[in-house]
CSV table of C-alpha atoms in Angstrom, one decimal:
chain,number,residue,atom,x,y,z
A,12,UNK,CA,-60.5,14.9,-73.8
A,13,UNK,CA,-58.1,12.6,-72.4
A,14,UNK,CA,-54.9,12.4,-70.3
A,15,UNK,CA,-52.7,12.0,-73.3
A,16,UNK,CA,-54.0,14.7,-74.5
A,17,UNK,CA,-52.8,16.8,-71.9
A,18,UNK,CA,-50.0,15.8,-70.3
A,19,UNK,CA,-46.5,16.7,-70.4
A,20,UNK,CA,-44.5,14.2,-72.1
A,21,UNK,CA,-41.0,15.9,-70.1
A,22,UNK,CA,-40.5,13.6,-67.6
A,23,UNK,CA,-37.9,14.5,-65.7
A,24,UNK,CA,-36.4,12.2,-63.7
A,25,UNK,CA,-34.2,12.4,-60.5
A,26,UNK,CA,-32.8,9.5,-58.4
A,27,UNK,CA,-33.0,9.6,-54.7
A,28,UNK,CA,-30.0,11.0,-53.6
A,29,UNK,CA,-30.5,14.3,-55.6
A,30,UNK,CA,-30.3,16.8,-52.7
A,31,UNK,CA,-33.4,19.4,-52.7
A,32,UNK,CA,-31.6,22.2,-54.2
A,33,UNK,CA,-30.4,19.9,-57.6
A,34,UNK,CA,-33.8,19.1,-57.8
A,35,UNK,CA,-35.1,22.6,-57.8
A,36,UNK,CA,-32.6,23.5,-60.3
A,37,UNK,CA,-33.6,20.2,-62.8
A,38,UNK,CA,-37.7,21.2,-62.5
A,39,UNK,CA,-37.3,25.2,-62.7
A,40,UNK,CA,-34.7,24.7,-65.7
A,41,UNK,CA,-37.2,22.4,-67.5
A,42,UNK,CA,-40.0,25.0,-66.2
A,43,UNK,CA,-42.0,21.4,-64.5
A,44,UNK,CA,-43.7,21.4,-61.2
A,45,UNK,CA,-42.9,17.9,-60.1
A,46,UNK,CA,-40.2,15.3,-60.3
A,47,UNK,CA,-39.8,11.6,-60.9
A,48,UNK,CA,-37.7,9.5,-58.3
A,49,UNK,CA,-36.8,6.3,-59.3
A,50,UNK,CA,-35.5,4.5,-56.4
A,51,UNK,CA,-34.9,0.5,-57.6
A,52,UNK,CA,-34.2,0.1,-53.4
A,53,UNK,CA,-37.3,1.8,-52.2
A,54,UNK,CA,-39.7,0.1,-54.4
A,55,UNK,CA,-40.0,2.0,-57.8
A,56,UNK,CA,-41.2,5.3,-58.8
A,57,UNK,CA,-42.6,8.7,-56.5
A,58,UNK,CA,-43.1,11.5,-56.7
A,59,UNK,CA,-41.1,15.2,-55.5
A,60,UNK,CA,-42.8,18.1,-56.5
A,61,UNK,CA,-42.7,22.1,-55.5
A,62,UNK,CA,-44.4,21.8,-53.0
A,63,UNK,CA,-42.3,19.2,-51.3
A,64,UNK,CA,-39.1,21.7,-51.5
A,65,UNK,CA,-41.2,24.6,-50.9
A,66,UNK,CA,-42.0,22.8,-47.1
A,67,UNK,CA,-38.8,21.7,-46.2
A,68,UNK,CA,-37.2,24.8,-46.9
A,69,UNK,CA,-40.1,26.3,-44.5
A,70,UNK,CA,-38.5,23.8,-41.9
A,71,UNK,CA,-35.4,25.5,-42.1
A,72,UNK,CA,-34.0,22.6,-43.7
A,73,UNK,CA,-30.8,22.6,-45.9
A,74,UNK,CA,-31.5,22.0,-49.6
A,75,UNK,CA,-27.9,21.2,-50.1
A,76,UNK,CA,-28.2,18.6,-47.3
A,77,UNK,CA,-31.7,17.2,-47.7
A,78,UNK,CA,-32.0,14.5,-50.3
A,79,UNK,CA,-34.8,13.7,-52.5
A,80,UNK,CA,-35.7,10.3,-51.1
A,81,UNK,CA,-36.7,12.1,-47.4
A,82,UNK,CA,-39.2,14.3,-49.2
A,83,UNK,CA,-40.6,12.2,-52.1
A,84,UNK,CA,-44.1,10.7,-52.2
A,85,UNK,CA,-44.1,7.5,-53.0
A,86,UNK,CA,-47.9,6.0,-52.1
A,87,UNK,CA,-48.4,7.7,-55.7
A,88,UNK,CA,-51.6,7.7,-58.0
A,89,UNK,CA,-50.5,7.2,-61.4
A,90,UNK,CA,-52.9,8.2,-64.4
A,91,UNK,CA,-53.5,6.1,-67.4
A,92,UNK,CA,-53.1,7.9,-70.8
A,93,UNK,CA,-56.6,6.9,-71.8
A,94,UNK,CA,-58.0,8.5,-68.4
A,95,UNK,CA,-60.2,11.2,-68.9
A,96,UNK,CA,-59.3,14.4,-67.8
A,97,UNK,CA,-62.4,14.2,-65.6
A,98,UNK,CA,-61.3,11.1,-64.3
A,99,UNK,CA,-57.7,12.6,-63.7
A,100,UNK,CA,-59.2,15.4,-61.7
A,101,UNK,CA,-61.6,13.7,-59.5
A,102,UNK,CA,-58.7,11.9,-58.7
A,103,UNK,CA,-56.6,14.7,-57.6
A,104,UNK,CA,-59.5,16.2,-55.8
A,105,UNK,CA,-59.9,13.0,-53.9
A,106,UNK,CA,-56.3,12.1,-53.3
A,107,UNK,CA,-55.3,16.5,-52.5
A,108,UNK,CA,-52.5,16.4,-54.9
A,109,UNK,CA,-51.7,18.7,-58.0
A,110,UNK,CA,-49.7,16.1,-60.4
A,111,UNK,CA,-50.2,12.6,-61.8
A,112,UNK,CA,-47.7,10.4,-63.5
A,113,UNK,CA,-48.7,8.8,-66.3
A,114,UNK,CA,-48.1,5.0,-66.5
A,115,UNK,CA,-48.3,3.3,-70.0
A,116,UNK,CA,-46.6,0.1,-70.0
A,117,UNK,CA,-45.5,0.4,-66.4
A,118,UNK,CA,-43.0,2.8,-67.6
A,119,UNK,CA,-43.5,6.8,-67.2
A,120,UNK,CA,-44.8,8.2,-70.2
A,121,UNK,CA,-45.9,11.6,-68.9
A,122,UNK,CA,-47.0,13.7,-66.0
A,123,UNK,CA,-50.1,15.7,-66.1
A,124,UNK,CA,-51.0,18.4,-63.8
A,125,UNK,CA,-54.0,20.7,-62.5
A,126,UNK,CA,-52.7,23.3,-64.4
A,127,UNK,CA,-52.6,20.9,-67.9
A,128,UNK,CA,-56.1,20.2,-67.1
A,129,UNK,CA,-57.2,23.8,-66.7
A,130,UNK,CA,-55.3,25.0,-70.0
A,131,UNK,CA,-57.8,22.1,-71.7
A,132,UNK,CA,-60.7,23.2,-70.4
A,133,UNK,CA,-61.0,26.9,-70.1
A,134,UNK,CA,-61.7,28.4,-73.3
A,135,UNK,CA,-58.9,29.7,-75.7
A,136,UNK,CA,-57.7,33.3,-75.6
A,137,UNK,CA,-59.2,35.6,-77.7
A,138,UNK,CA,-57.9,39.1,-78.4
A,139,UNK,CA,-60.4,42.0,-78.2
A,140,UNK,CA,-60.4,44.7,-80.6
A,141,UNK,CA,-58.8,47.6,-79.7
């Protein structure tokens, strides 16, 4: 199976001075783990994801103050769509991430995610009798 196969196509994408908190509210209203931020200035495309939030706010930092740009990744690993999803996880294992964006044309097409990967290959639910 391949990346395109299981990615999201929602790509939601923020810019870089989205503060932490609108950021939260964009990925948990479009039920997505991770953001794109495209920052022209900085150099193109990162990454913010859950996690990223999830830390600051453990600093005691203030979502409503902290912008995306401070918290994004942006040495990022980007998947192709023709990537196997074994290549797409060996890559997250190596790189200790959860989310890959998908690149086709340069432009983001996708992101796919540990999770997409696991719905892929654990086998479908089947209901037991009663």
């Amino acid at each position: 199976m391949l990346v395109r196969d299981a990615m999201s196509s929602v790509v939601l994408t923020i810019g870089p001075t989205h503060t932490l908190r609108q950021a939260a509210a964009l990925m948990s209203a479009r039920r997505v783990g991770a953001a794109v931020v495209h920052d022209p200035d900085a150099g193109g495309i990162g990454i913010l994801t859950e996690r990223d939030i999830l830390n600051s706010v453990g600093l005691g930092q203030d979502p409503d103050a902290e912008r995306a740009h401070a918290h994004t990744t942006t040495d990022v690993v980007f998947a192709a769509p023709a990537w196997t999803l074994e290549e797409a996880a060996a890559a997250m294992a190596h790189g200790g991430f959860r989310h890959l964006i998908v690149l086709d044309g340069g432009e983001p097409t996708g992101v796919v995610s540990v999770r997409d990967i696991i719905r892929c290959w654990a086998p479908a639910r089947q209901k037991v009798p009663a």
